[in-house]
Protein backbone atom coordinates (compact mmCIF):
# COMPACT_ATOMS: atom_id res chain seq x y z
CA UNK A 1 0.00 0.00 0.00
CA UNK A 2 1.22 3.52 -0.74
CA UNK A 3 2.59 5.43 2.24
CA UNK A 4 0.35 8.43 2.89
CA UNK A 5 2.38 9.72 5.88
CA UNK A 6 4.06 12.85 4.52
CA UNK A 7 4.28 14.90 7.72
CA UNK A 8 7.41 14.45 9.82
CA UNK A 9 6.91 15.99 13.25
CA UNK A 10 8.96 15.24 16.37
CA UNK A 11 10.64 12.31 14.68
CA UNK A 12 7.38 10.60 13.64
CA UNK A 13 5.98 10.11 10.15
CA UNK A 14 2.26 10.84 10.34
CA UNK A 15 -0.66 11.67 8.06
CA UNK A 16 -1.88 15.19 7.47
CA UNK A 17 -4.84 16.21 9.66
CA UNK A 18 -6.61 18.19 6.97
CA UNK A 19 -9.69 16.85 5.12
CA UNK A 20 -8.09 18.19 1.98
CA UNK A 21 -6.03 15.78 -0.16
CA UNK A 22 -2.95 16.53 -2.24
CA UNK A 23 -2.43 14.62 -5.49
CA UNK A 24 1.05 14.54 -7.01
CA UNK A 25 1.17 14.16 -10.77
CA UNK A 26 3.89 13.24 -13.22
CA UNK A 27 3.85 16.12 -15.73
CA UNK A 28 4.84 13.67 -18.46
CA UNK A 29 1.81 11.46 -17.69
CA UNK A 30 -0.61 13.66 -15.74
CA UNK A 31 -3.52 11.19 -15.93
CA UNK A 32 -1.59 8.71 -13.82
CA UNK A 33 -1.21 10.22 -10.32
CA UNK A 34 1.95 9.37 -8.41
CA UNK A 35 0.56 9.84 -4.91
CA UNK A 36 -2.47 11.09 -3.00
CA UNK A 37 -2.38 11.91 0.69
CA UNK A 38 -3.93 14.31 3.23
CA UNK A 39 -2.41 17.75 3.63
CA UNK A 40 -1.32 19.17 6.96
CA UNK A 41 -3.60 21.77 8.52
CA UNK A 42 -2.88 24.85 10.60
CA UNK A 43 -3.03 23.07 13.96
CA UNK A 44 -0.51 20.47 12.82
CA UNK A 45 1.77 23.22 11.55
CA UNK A 46 1.56 24.96 14.94
CA UNK A 47 2.45 21.69 16.59
CA UNK A 48 5.52 21.33 14.33
CA UNK A 49 6.64 24.83 15.31
CA UNK A 50 6.18 24.04 19.02
CA UNK A 51 8.17 20.84 18.68
CA UNK A 52 10.98 22.60 16.82
CA UNK A 53 11.06 25.34 19.45
CA UNK A 54 11.35 22.77 22.23
CA UNK A 55 14.19 21.02 20.42
CA UNK A 56 16.13 24.29 20.00
CA UNK A 57 18.08 24.41 23.23
CA UNK A 58 19.53 20.91 23.01
CA UNK A 59 20.36 21.33 19.32
CA UNK A 60 22.09 24.64 19.90
CA UNK A 61 24.30 22.95 22.48
CA UNK A 62 25.60 20.24 20.13
CA UNK A 63 29.29 20.59 19.38
CA UNK A 64 30.71 21.71 16.02
CA UNK A 65 32.12 18.20 15.60
CA UNK A 66 28.68 16.64 16.00
CA UNK A 67 27.04 18.97 13.49
CA UNK A 68 29.89 18.66 11.04
CA UNK A 69 29.84 14.88 11.07
CA UNK A 70 26.02 14.78 10.81
CA UNK A 71 26.10 16.91 7.66
CA UNK A 72 28.78 14.69 6.13
CA UNK A 73 26.65 11.63 6.89
CA UNK A 74 23.66 13.27 5.19
CA UNK A 75 25.81 14.01 2.13
CA UNK A 76 26.99 10.40 1.97
CA UNK A 77 23.44 9.08 2.22
CA UNK A 78 22.31 11.38 -0.59
CA UNK A 79 25.17 10.11 -2.74
CA UNK A 80 24.29 6.50 -1.91
CA UNK A 81 20.71 7.08 -3.03
CA UNK A 82 21.30 9.24 -6.09
CA UNK A 83 19.42 6.96 -8.51
CA UNK A 84 16.28 6.65 -6.42
CA UNK A 85 16.21 10.37 -5.61
CA UNK A 86 16.80 11.38 -9.24
CA UNK A 87 13.99 9.15 -10.46
CA UNK A 88 11.55 10.61 -7.95
CA UNK A 89 12.64 14.11 -8.91
CA UNK A 90 12.15 13.46 -12.62
CA UNK A 91 8.78 11.76 -12.18
CA UNK A 92 7.46 14.52 -9.94
CA UNK A 93 8.98 17.65 -11.50
CA UNK A 94 9.58 16.50 -15.05
CA UNK A 95 13.20 17.49 -15.64
CA UNK A 96 15.51 15.26 -17.66
CA UNK A 97 16.98 12.39 -15.65
CA UNK A 98 20.58 13.56 -16.09
CA UNK A 99 19.60 17.01 -14.77
CA UNK A 100 17.94 15.35 -11.77
CA UNK A 101 21.06 13.29 -11.09
CA UNK A 102 23.12 16.48 -11.30
CA UNK A 103 20.81 18.25 -8.86
CA UNK A 104 20.89 15.36 -6.38
CA UNK A 105 24.69 15.20 -6.49
CA UNK A 106 24.77 18.94 -5.94
CA UNK A 107 22.59 18.53 -2.86
CA UNK A 108 25.22 16.17 -1.43
CA UNK A 109 27.96 18.67 -2.32
CA UNK A 110 25.97 21.42 -0.56
CA UNK A 111 25.77 19.45 2.70
CA UNK A 112 29.53 18.82 2.48
CA UNK A 113 30.30 22.47 1.81
CA UNK A 114 28.19 23.71 4.71
CA UNK A 115 29.50 21.00 7.07
CA UNK A 116 32.71 22.98 7.27
CA UNK A 117 30.74 25.93 8.68
CA UNK A 118 30.33 24.03 11.94
CA UNK A 119 33.94 24.81 12.75
CA UNK A 120 34.34 28.14 10.99
CA UNK A 121 31.10 30.14 11.01
CA UNK A 122 31.78 32.18 14.06
CA UNK A 123 32.49 35.73 15.21
CA UNK A 124 35.60 37.84 14.83
CA UNK A 125 38.09 39.46 17.13
CA UNK A 126 38.40 43.14 16.33
CA UNK A 127 41.21 45.52 17.37
CA UNK A 128 40.04 47.49 20.41
CA UNK A 129 40.54 51.25 20.89
CA UNK A 130 40.95 50.56 24.61
CA UNK A 131 43.92 48.34 25.61
CA UNK A 132 42.01 47.03 28.65
CA UNK A 133 39.00 45.98 26.63
CA UNK A 134 38.88 42.92 24.43
CA UNK A 135 36.42 43.42 21.55
CA UNK A 136 34.92 40.57 19.61
CA UNK A 137 31.69 39.37 18.05
CA UNK A 138 29.81 36.15 18.58
CA UNK A 139 27.22 34.46 16.41
CA UNK A 140 24.22 32.63 17.83
CA UNK A 141 21.45 30.72 16.08
CA UNK A 142 18.14 32.49 15.48
CA UNK A 143 16.22 29.62 17.12
CA UNK A 144 13.56 27.99 14.92
CA UNK A 145 13.42 28.87 11.25
CA UNK A 146 10.80 28.24 8.57
CA UNK A 147 12.10 27.14 5.18
CA UNK A 148 9.61 27.62 2.33
CA UNK A 149 10.72 26.32 -1.05
CA UNK A 150 9.60 26.09 -4.70
CA UNK A 151 9.37 23.09 -7.02
CA UNK A 152 12.01 23.81 -9.65
CA UNK A 153 15.08 22.74 -7.65
CA UNK A 154 13.18 20.61 -5.16
CA UNK A 155 16.21 18.98 -3.53
CA UNK A 156 19.00 21.54 -4.06
CA UNK A 157 17.12 24.56 -2.69
CA UNK A 158 15.88 22.83 0.48
CA UNK A 159 19.37 21.37 0.95
CA UNK A 160 21.16 24.71 0.96
CA UNK A 161 18.65 26.13 3.42
CA UNK A 162 18.57 23.03 5.65
CA UNK A 163 22.35 22.63 5.72
CA UNK A 164 22.96 26.26 6.65
CA UNK A 165 20.17 26.36 9.23
CA UNK A 166 21.26 23.15 10.92
CA UNK A 167 24.97 23.77 10.98
CA UNK A 168 24.45 27.14 12.64
CA UNK A 169 22.35 25.50 15.38
CA UNK A 170 18.80 26.28 14.31
CA UNK A 171 15.85 23.93 14.34
CA UNK A 172 13.64 23.82 11.28
CA UNK A 173 10.10 23.59 9.99
CA UNK A 174 10.36 22.84 6.28
CA UNK A 175 7.45 23.47 3.91
CA UNK A 176 8.14 22.23 0.37
CA UNK A 177 6.20 23.12 -2.75
CA UNK A 178 2.90 21.27 -3.19
CA UNK A 179 4.20 20.16 -6.61
CA UNK A 180 7.16 18.25 -5.20
CA UNK A 181 6.43 16.70 -1.78
CA UNK A 182 7.80 13.24 -2.68
CA UNK A 183 11.41 14.32 -3.08
CA UNK A 184 11.07 16.43 0.08
CA UNK A 185 9.90 13.36 2.00
CA UNK A 186 12.80 11.28 0.68
CA UNK A 187 15.30 13.96 1.63
CA UNK A 188 13.94 14.21 5.18
CA UNK A 189 13.97 10.41 5.47
CA UNK A 190 17.70 10.54 4.77
CA UNK A 191 18.17 13.26 7.40
CA UNK A 192 16.36 10.99 9.86
CA UNK A 193 18.58 8.03 8.89
CA UNK A 194 21.68 10.16 9.32
CA UNK A 195 20.63 10.79 12.92
CA UNK A 196 19.09 14.27 13.00
CA UNK A 197 17.49 14.30 16.48
CA UNK A 198 13.72 14.25 16.86
CA UNK A 199 12.13 17.68 16.55
CA UNK A 200 15.19 19.33 14.97
CA UNK A 201 13.85 19.05 11.42
CA UNK A 202 10.10 18.90 10.84
CA UNK A 203 8.43 18.51 7.46
CA UNK A 204 4.95 19.95 6.99
CA UNK A 205 3.31 19.31 3.63
CA UNK A 206 0.27 21.37 2.80
CA UNK A 207 -0.89 24.40 0.90
CA UNK A 208 0.83 27.76 0.87
CA UNK A 209 -2.31 29.49 2.05
CA UNK A 210 -2.58 27.39 5.25
CA UNK A 211 0.77 25.80 6.16
CA UNK A 212 2.80 28.58 4.49
CA UNK A 213 0.68 31.31 6.02
CA UNK A 214 0.83 29.74 9.51
CA UNK A 215 4.63 29.56 9.32
CA UNK A 216 4.77 33.16 8.22
CA UNK A 217 2.69 34.43 11.11
CA UNK A 218 3.47 31.98 13.94
CA UNK A 219 5.21 33.59 16.93
CA UNK A 220 7.46 30.57 17.41
CA UNK A 221 9.24 31.19 14.11
CA UNK A 222 12.40 33.28 14.53
CA UNK A 223 13.36 33.66 10.85
CA UNK A 224 12.04 32.74 7.40
CA UNK A 225 14.02 31.76 4.34
CA UNK A 226 11.82 31.73 1.25
CA UNK A 227 12.50 30.97 -2.40
CA UNK A 228 9.67 31.34 -4.90
CA UNK A 229 7.66 33.89 -6.82
CA UNK A 230 7.94 37.61 -6.21
CA UNK A 231 4.23 37.93 -5.36
CA UNK A 232 4.33 35.38 -2.54
CA UNK A 233 7.79 36.46 -1.38
CA UNK A 234 6.71 40.05 -0.90
CA UNK A 235 3.64 38.96 1.04
CA UNK A 236 5.80 36.87 3.38
CA UNK A 237 8.36 39.67 3.72
CA UNK A 238 5.59 42.05 4.79
CA UNK A 239 4.34 39.61 7.43
CA UNK A 240 7.89 39.05 8.70
CA UNK A 241 8.50 42.80 8.86
CA UNK A 242 5.34 43.20 10.95
CA UNK A 243 6.74 40.64 13.42
CA UNK A 244 10.28 42.06 13.24
CA UNK A 245 11.96 38.76 12.38
CA UNK A 246 14.72 38.20 9.81
CA UNK A 247 13.49 37.34 6.34
CA UNK A 248 15.35 36.19 3.27
CA UNK A 249 13.43 36.03 0.00
CA UNK A 250 14.92 34.93 -3.33
CA UNK A 251 12.36 35.39 -6.08
CA UNK A 252 11.71 35.69 -9.81
CA UNK A 253 13.90 36.82 -12.69
CA UNK A 254 13.82 38.17 -16.24
CA UNK A 255 17.44 37.53 -16.98
CA UNK A 256 19.25 39.18 -19.91
CA UNK A 257 22.11 37.86 -22.01
CA UNK A 258 23.75 40.77 -23.82
CA UNK A 259 25.78 40.01 -26.94
CA UNK A 260 28.22 42.64 -28.20
CA UNK A 261 29.57 42.72 -31.80
CA UNK A 262 33.00 41.32 -30.87
CA UNK A 263 31.51 38.24 -29.17
CA UNK A 264 32.07 34.65 -30.21
CA UNK A 265 28.68 34.06 -31.81
CA UNK A 266 28.77 30.26 -31.59
CA UNK A 267 29.52 30.42 -27.85
CA UNK A 268 26.84 33.06 -27.35
CA UNK A 269 24.28 30.89 -29.15
CA UNK A 270 25.20 27.81 -27.10
CA UNK A 271 24.86 29.77 -23.86
CA UNK A 272 21.51 31.26 -24.87
CA UNK A 273 20.15 27.81 -25.72
CA UNK A 274 21.37 26.28 -22.46
CA UNK A 275 20.16 29.27 -20.44
CA UNK A 276 16.74 29.54 -22.07
CA UNK A 277 15.78 25.91 -22.63
CA UNK A 278 17.76 23.93 -20.06
CA UNK A 279 15.39 22.66 -17.34
CA UNK A 280 12.54 23.66 -19.69
CA UNK A 281 13.21 27.31 -18.88
CA UNK A 282 12.09 26.64 -15.30
CA UNK A 283 15.10 28.18 -13.59
CA UNK A 284 15.00 31.47 -11.73
CA UNK A 285 18.22 32.31 -13.57
CA UNK A 286 16.91 31.20 -17.01
CA UNK A 287 17.82 33.43 -19.94
CA UNK A 288 14.61 35.06 -21.11
CA UNK A 289 15.95 38.09 -23.02
CA UNK A 290 18.72 37.88 -25.59
CA UNK A 291 19.78 41.48 -26.17
CA UNK A 292 21.93 41.62 -29.29
CA UNK A 293 23.95 44.33 -31.02
CA UNK A 294 22.46 45.14 -34.42
CA UNK A 295 25.68 44.17 -36.24
CA UNK A 296 25.42 40.52 -35.17
CA UNK A 297 21.72 40.04 -34.59
CA UNK A 298 21.01 38.20 -37.87
CA UNK A 299 23.91 35.78 -37.47
CA UNK A 300 23.10 35.06 -33.82
CA UNK A 301 19.36 34.70 -34.46
CA UNK A 302 20.01 32.08 -37.17
CA UNK A 303 22.36 30.17 -34.88
CA UNK A 304 19.87 30.24 -31.98
CA UNK A 305 16.90 29.13 -34.09
CA UNK A 306 18.87 26.30 -35.67
CA UNK A 307 19.93 25.02 -32.26
CA UNK A 308 16.45 25.43 -30.72
CA UNK A 309 14.94 23.34 -33.52
CA UNK A 310 17.44 20.55 -32.95
CA UNK A 311 16.57 20.08 -29.25
CA UNK A 312 14.74 16.91 -28.25
CA UNK A 313 11.59 17.21 -26.15
CA UNK A 314 10.06 14.29 -24.25
CA UNK A 315 9.51 12.54 -20.93
CA UNK A 316 12.24 13.31 -18.41
CA UNK A 317 12.82 9.58 -17.87
CA UNK A 318 14.01 9.34 -21.53
CA UNK A 319 16.59 12.03 -20.73
CA UNK A 320 15.71 14.49 -23.52
CA UNK A 321 17.12 18.01 -23.87
CA UNK A 322 13.83 19.35 -22.52
CA UNK A 323 11.15 17.70 -20.37
CA UNK A 324 7.58 18.91 -19.85
CA UNK A 325 6.43 21.94 -17.87
CA UNK A 326 5.86 21.06 -14.23
CA UNK A 327 2.07 21.43 -14.11
CA UNK A 328 -1.11 22.18 -15.98
CA UNK A 329 -0.99 25.71 -14.57
CA UNK A 330 2.55 26.32 -15.85
CA UNK A 331 1.58 24.73 -19.19
CA UNK A 332 -1.28 27.21 -19.53
CA UNK A 333 1.00 30.08 -18.54
CA UNK A 334 3.48 29.11 -21.27
CA UNK A 335 0.83 29.08 -23.98
CA UNK A 336 -0.80 32.27 -22.65
CA UNK A 337 2.51 34.09 -23.02
CA UNK A 338 2.88 32.84 -26.60
CA UNK A 339 -0.44 34.56 -27.38
CA UNK A 340 0.48 37.66 -25.38
CA UNK A 341 3.75 38.04 -27.31
CA UNK A 342 2.11 37.52 -30.71
CA UNK A 343 -0.67 39.98 -29.94
CA UNK A 344 1.88 42.61 -28.91
CA UNK A 345 3.61 42.31 -32.31
CA UNK A 346 6.56 40.03 -31.53
CA UNK A 347 7.57 37.69 -34.36
CA UNK A 348 7.50 33.96 -33.59
CA UNK A 349 10.59 32.39 -35.17
CA UNK A 350 10.20 28.84 -33.92
CA UNK A 351 8.20 26.79 -31.41
CA UNK A 352 5.06 28.02 -29.68
CA UNK A 353 3.16 24.75 -30.05
CA UNK A 354 2.97 21.34 -28.44
CA UNK A 355 5.28 18.88 -30.22
CA UNK A 356 3.61 16.19 -32.34
CA UNK A 357 3.08 12.92 -30.52
CA UNK A 358 3.36 14.52 -27.07
CA UNK A 359 -0.23 15.66 -26.65
CA UNK A 360 -0.84 14.01 -23.26
CA UNK A 361 1.89 15.72 -21.18
CA UNK A 362 2.64 19.41 -20.54
CA UNK A 363 5.04 19.81 -23.44
CA UNK A 364 5.93 22.82 -25.51
CA UNK A 365 8.56 23.30 -28.20
CA UNK A 366 11.54 25.54 -27.45
CA UNK A 367 10.17 28.93 -28.46
CA UNK A 368 12.01 31.95 -29.86
CA UNK A 369 10.51 35.39 -30.52
CA UNK A 370 12.20 38.32 -32.19
CA UNK A 371 11.23 41.99 -32.69
CA UNK A 372 10.57 42.14 -28.95
CA UNK A 373 10.66 45.56 -27.29
CA UNK A 374 10.73 46.57 -23.63
CA UNK A 375 7.15 47.83 -23.63
CA UNK A 376 5.83 44.30 -24.30
CA UNK A 377 4.72 42.06 -21.43
CA UNK A 378 6.85 39.23 -22.84
CA UNK A 379 9.91 41.44 -22.19
CA UNK A 380 8.83 42.34 -18.65
CA UNK A 381 7.10 39.39 -16.99
CA UNK A 382 8.59 36.10 -15.84
CA UNK A 383 7.21 33.24 -17.97
CA UNK A 384 9.13 30.48 -16.18
CA UNK A 385 9.00 28.41 -19.38
CA UNK A 386 11.13 27.80 -22.50
CA UNK A 387 10.44 31.10 -24.24
CA UNK A 388 13.32 33.30 -25.40
CA UNK A 389 12.85 36.89 -26.61
CA UNK A 390 15.43 38.44 -28.94
CA UNK A 391 15.79 42.22 -28.60
CA UNK A 392 17.98 44.53 -30.70
CA UNK A 393 20.34 47.20 -29.36
CA UNK A 394 22.32 49.72 -31.40
CA UNK A 395 25.19 50.06 -28.90
CA UNK A 396 26.47 49.09 -25.45
CA UNK A 397 24.56 51.81 -23.62
CA UNK A 398 21.27 50.88 -25.21
CA UNK A 399 21.88 47.20 -24.41
CA UNK A 400 22.40 48.08 -20.73
CA UNK A 401 19.33 50.30 -20.73
CA UNK A 402 17.18 47.48 -22.11
CA UNK A 403 18.75 44.93 -19.76
CA UNK A 404 17.98 47.07 -16.70
CA UNK A 405 14.51 48.11 -17.84
CA UNK A 406 12.69 45.41 -15.85
CA UNK A 407 11.61 45.11 -12.22
CA UNK A 408 13.77 42.02 -11.67
CA UNK A 409 17.54 41.79 -11.10
CA UNK A 410 18.61 38.20 -10.53
CA UNK A 411 21.15 36.96 -13.09
CA UNK A 412 22.75 38.44 -16.21
CA UNK A 413 25.38 37.75 -18.82
CA UNK A 414 27.48 39.56 -21.39
CA UNK A 415 29.30 38.06 -24.36
CA UNK A 416 32.31 40.07 -25.51
CA UNK A 417 36.00 39.68 -26.28
CA UNK A 418 36.74 43.04 -24.68
CA UNK A 419 37.36 42.92 -20.94
CA UNK A 420 36.83 46.68 -20.58
CA UNK A 421 33.27 46.17 -21.88
CA UNK A 422 32.90 43.23 -19.51
CA UNK A 423 33.95 45.42 -16.59
CA UNK A 424 31.57 48.19 -17.61
CA UNK A 425 28.79 45.64 -17.88
CA UNK A 426 29.51 44.17 -14.43
CA UNK A 427 29.37 47.67 -12.95
CA UNK A 428 26.26 48.88 -14.78
CA UNK A 429 24.02 45.83 -14.74
CA UNK A 430 21.36 45.66 -12.04
CA UNK A 431 21.65 41.98 -11.16
CA UNK A 432 22.95 39.93 -8.26
CA UNK A 433 24.76 37.44 -10.54
CA UNK A 434 26.92 38.57 -13.46
CA UNK A 435 28.46 36.21 -16.01
CA UNK A 436 31.02 37.17 -18.62
CA UNK A 437 31.00 34.83 -21.62
CA UNK A 438 28.81 32.37 -19.75
CA UNK A 439 25.11 31.49 -19.49
CA UNK A 440 22.87 33.27 -16.99
CA UNK A 441 22.15 29.87 -15.42
CA UNK A 442 24.47 27.91 -13.15
CA UNK A 443 26.27 28.97 -10.02
CA UNK A 444 29.01 27.75 -7.71
CA UNK A 445 28.23 26.82 -4.11
CA UNK A 446 31.11 28.89 -2.72
CA UNK A 447 29.85 32.06 -4.45
CA UNK A 448 27.10 34.16 -2.84
CA UNK A 449 23.78 33.73 -4.62
CA UNK A 450 20.84 36.11 -4.78
CA UNK A 451 19.31 38.95 -6.71
CA UNK A 452 18.56 42.66 -6.60
CA UNK A 453 15.37 44.69 -7.10
CA UNK A 454 12.19 42.56 -7.21
CA UNK A 455 14.27 39.36 -7.32
CA UNK A 456 15.38 39.51 -3.70
CA UNK A 457 14.86 41.02 -0.28
CA UNK A 458 18.61 41.74 -0.51
CA UNK A 459 19.10 40.76 3.09
CA UNK A 460 21.90 38.20 3.35
CA UNK A 461 22.78 36.11 0.32
CA UNK A 462 22.39 32.35 0.17
CA UNK A 463 25.37 30.05 -0.47
CA UNK A 464 28.92 31.35 -0.39
CA UNK A 465 31.24 32.02 2.51
CA UNK A 466 28.78 34.18 4.41
CA UNK A 467 25.45 32.35 3.99
CA UNK A 468 25.50 31.59 7.73
CA UNK A 469 24.93 35.28 8.49
CA UNK A 470 21.20 35.08 7.81
CA UNK A 471 20.77 32.20 10.25
CA UNK A 472 22.58 33.87 13.15
CA UNK A 473 22.34 36.84 15.47
CA UNK A 474 25.57 38.80 15.75
CA UNK A 475 26.52 40.26 19.14
CA UNK A 476 29.35 42.75 19.68
CA UNK A 477 31.10 42.01 22.98
CA UNK A 478 33.29 44.54 24.88
CA UNK A 479 35.08 42.60 27.65
CA UNK A 480 37.00 44.77 30.11
CA UNK A 481 38.93 42.66 32.57
CA UNK A 482 38.44 43.65 36.26
P1 LIG B 1 5.48 30.14 -5.36
O1 LIG B 1 5.81 31.49 -4.88
O2 LIG B 1 4.13 29.88 -5.89
O3 LIG B 1 5.67 29.08 -4.16
C1 LIG B 1 6.86 28.98 -3.43
C2 LIG B 1 6.56 28.37 -2.08
O4 LIG B 1 5.75 29.28 -1.34
C3 LIG B 1 5.77 27.07 -2.15
O5 LIG B 1 6.17 26.20 -1.14
C4 LIG B 1 4.35 27.56 -1.93
O6 LIG B 1 3.47 26.57 -1.45
C5 LIG B 1 4.59 28.62 -0.88
N1 LIG B 1 3.50 29.57 -0.73
C6 LIG B 1 2.53 29.90 -1.63
N2 LIG B 1 1.69 30.82 -1.10
C7 LIG B 1 2.13 31.07 0.15
C8 LIG B 1 1.69 31.95 1.20
N3 LIG B 1 0.63 32.74 1.06
N4 LIG B 1 2.38 31.96 2.35
C9 LIG B 1 3.47 31.20 2.51
N5 LIG B 1 3.93 30.34 1.56
C10 LIG B 1 3.28 30.29 0.39
O7 LIG B 1 6.61 29.74 -6.39
P2 LIG B 1 6.75 28.41 -7.27
O8 LIG B 1 6.78 27.22 -6.37
O9 LIG B 1 5.74 28.44 -8.35
O10 LIG B 1 8.22 28.58 -7.89
C11 LIG B 1 8.50 29.31 -9.02
C12 LIG B 1 9.02 30.69 -8.65
O11 LIG B 1 10.17 30.56 -7.82
C13 LIG B 1 9.49 31.49 -9.86
O12 LIG B 1 9.04 32.82 -9.73
C14 LIG B 1 11.01 31.46 -9.75
O13 LIG B 1 11.66 32.53 -10.35
C15 LIG B 1 11.20 31.44 -8.28
N6 LIG B 1 12.50 30.93 -7.93
C16 LIG B 1 13.47 31.79 -7.47
C17 LIG B 1 14.73 31.34 -7.18
C18 LIG B 1 15.79 32.27 -6.65
O14 LIG B 1 16.75 31.79 -6.04
N7 LIG B 1 15.68 33.57 -6.86
C19 LIG B 1 15.12 29.94 -7.39
C20 LIG B 1 14.04 29.13 -7.86
C21 LIG B 1 12.78 29.61 -8.12
P3 LIG B 1 2.46 25.79 -2.44
O15 LIG B 1 3.34 25.06 -3.39
O16 LIG B 1 1.72 24.91 -1.52
O17 LIG B 1 1.62 26.82 -3.11
PDB file of C-alpha atoms in Angstrom, residues 255-259 264-281 285-292 299-305 307-308 311 322 366-369 385-391 413-415 435 437-441:
ATOM      1  CA  UNK A 255      17.442  37.530 -16.982  1.00  0.00           C
ATOM      2  CA  UNK A 256      19.251  39.178 -19.907  1.00  0.00           C
ATOM      3  CA  UNK A 257      22.112  37.857 -22.014  1.00  0.00           C
ATOM      4  CA  UNK A 258      23.747  40.772 -23.817  1.00  0.00           C
ATOM      5  CA  UNK A 259      25.780  40.006 -26.944  1.00  0.00           C
ATOM      6  CA  UNK A 264      32.074  34.654 -30.212  1.00  0.00           C
ATOM      7  CA  UNK A 265      28.676  34.058 -31.809  1.00  0.00           C
ATOM      8  CA  UNK A 266      28.769  30.265 -31.586  1.00  0.00           C
ATOM      9  CA  UNK A 267      29.522  30.416 -27.845  1.00  0.00           C
ATOM     10  CA  UNK A 268      26.845  33.062 -27.349  1.00  0.00           C
ATOM     11  CA  UNK A 269      24.280  30.889 -29.152  1.00  0.00           C
ATOM     12  CA  UNK A 270      25.199  27.809 -27.100  1.00  0.00           C
ATOM     13  CA  UNK A 271      24.862  29.774 -23.861  1.00  0.00           C
ATOM     14  CA  UNK A 272      21.508  31.263 -24.873  1.00  0.00           C
ATOM     15  CA  UNK A 273      20.150  27.809 -25.716  1.00  0.00           C
ATOM     16  CA  UNK A 274      21.367  26.281 -22.463  1.00  0.00           C
ATOM     17  CA  UNK A 275      20.165  29.266 -20.445  1.00  0.00           C
ATOM     18  CA  UNK A 276      16.739  29.538 -22.067  1.00  0.00           C
ATOM     19  CA  UNK A 277      15.778  25.906 -22.627  1.00  0.00           C
ATOM     20  CA  UNK A 278      17.759  23.931 -20.060  1.00  0.00           C
ATOM     21  CA  UNK A 279      15.386  22.660 -17.344  1.00  0.00           C
ATOM     22  CA  UNK A 280      12.537  23.661 -19.691  1.00  0.00           C
ATOM     23  CA  UNK A 281      13.206  27.307 -18.876  1.00  0.00           C
ATOM     24  CA  UNK A 285      18.224  32.309 -13.570  1.00  0.00           C
ATOM     25  CA  UNK A 286      16.906  31.196 -17.006  1.00  0.00           C
ATOM     26  CA  UNK A 287      17.824  33.426 -19.942  1.00  0.00           C
ATOM     27  CA  UNK A 288      14.611  35.061 -21.112  1.00  0.00           C
ATOM     28  CA  UNK A 289      15.947  38.086 -23.017  1.00  0.00           C
ATOM     29  CA  UNK A 290      18.717  37.878 -25.589  1.00  0.00           C
ATOM     30  CA  UNK A 291      19.775  41.483 -26.173  1.00  0.00           C
ATOM     31  CA  UNK A 292      21.927  41.620 -29.286  1.00  0.00           C
ATOM     32  CA  UNK A 299      23.909  35.784 -37.468  1.00  0.00           C
ATOM     33  CA  UNK A 300      23.100  35.058 -33.816  1.00  0.00           C
ATOM     34  CA  UNK A 301      19.364  34.701 -34.463  1.00  0.00           C
ATOM     35  CA  UNK A 302      20.011  32.082 -37.168  1.00  0.00           C
ATOM     36  CA  UNK A 303      22.365  30.173 -34.880  1.00  0.00           C
ATOM     37  CA  UNK A 304      19.871  30.237 -31.982  1.00  0.00           C
ATOM     38  CA  UNK A 305      16.895  29.131 -34.091  1.00  0.00           C
ATOM     39  CA  UNK A 307      19.933  25.018 -32.263  1.00  0.00           C
ATOM     40  CA  UNK A 308      16.451  25.428 -30.724  1.00  0.00           C
ATOM     41  CA  UNK A 311      16.566  20.080 -29.249  1.00  0.00           C
ATOM     42  CA  UNK A 322      13.834  19.353 -22.522  1.00  0.00           C
ATOM     43  CA  UNK A 366      11.541  25.540 -27.450  1.00  0.00           C
ATOM     44  CA  UNK A 367      10.170  28.933 -28.462  1.00  0.00           C
ATOM     45  CA  UNK A 368      12.008  31.949 -29.860  1.00  0.00           C
ATOM     46  CA  UNK A 369      10.505  35.386 -30.524  1.00  0.00           C
ATOM     47  CA  UNK A 385       9.005  28.409 -19.377  1.00  0.00           C
ATOM     48  CA  UNK A 386      11.129  27.803 -22.498  1.00  0.00           C
ATOM     49  CA  UNK A 387      10.443  31.103 -24.235  1.00  0.00           C
ATOM     50  CA  UNK A 388      13.322  33.304 -25.401  1.00  0.00           C
ATOM     51  CA  UNK A 389      12.846  36.891 -26.613  1.00  0.00           C
ATOM     52  CA  UNK A 390      15.432  38.438 -28.938  1.00  0.00           C
ATOM     53  CA  UNK A 391      15.791  42.217 -28.599  1.00  0.00           C
ATOM     54  CA  UNK A 413      25.382  37.755 -18.822  1.00  0.00           C
ATOM     55  CA  UNK A 414      27.478  39.557 -21.394  1.00  0.00           C
ATOM     56  CA  UNK A 415      29.302  38.059 -24.359  1.00  0.00           C
ATOM     57  CA  UNK A 435      28.460  36.210 -16.012  1.00  0.00           C
ATOM     58  CA  UNK A 437      30.997  34.830 -21.618  1.00  0.00           C
ATOM     59  CA  UNK A 438      28.806  32.366 -19.752  1.00  0.00           C
ATOM     60  CA  UNK A 439      25.115  31.487 -19.491  1.00  0.00           C
ATOM     61  CA  UNK A 440      22.869  33.270 -16.989  1.00  0.00           C
ATOM     62  CA  UNK A 441      22.145  29.871 -15.425  1.00  0.00           C
TER      63      UNK A 441
END
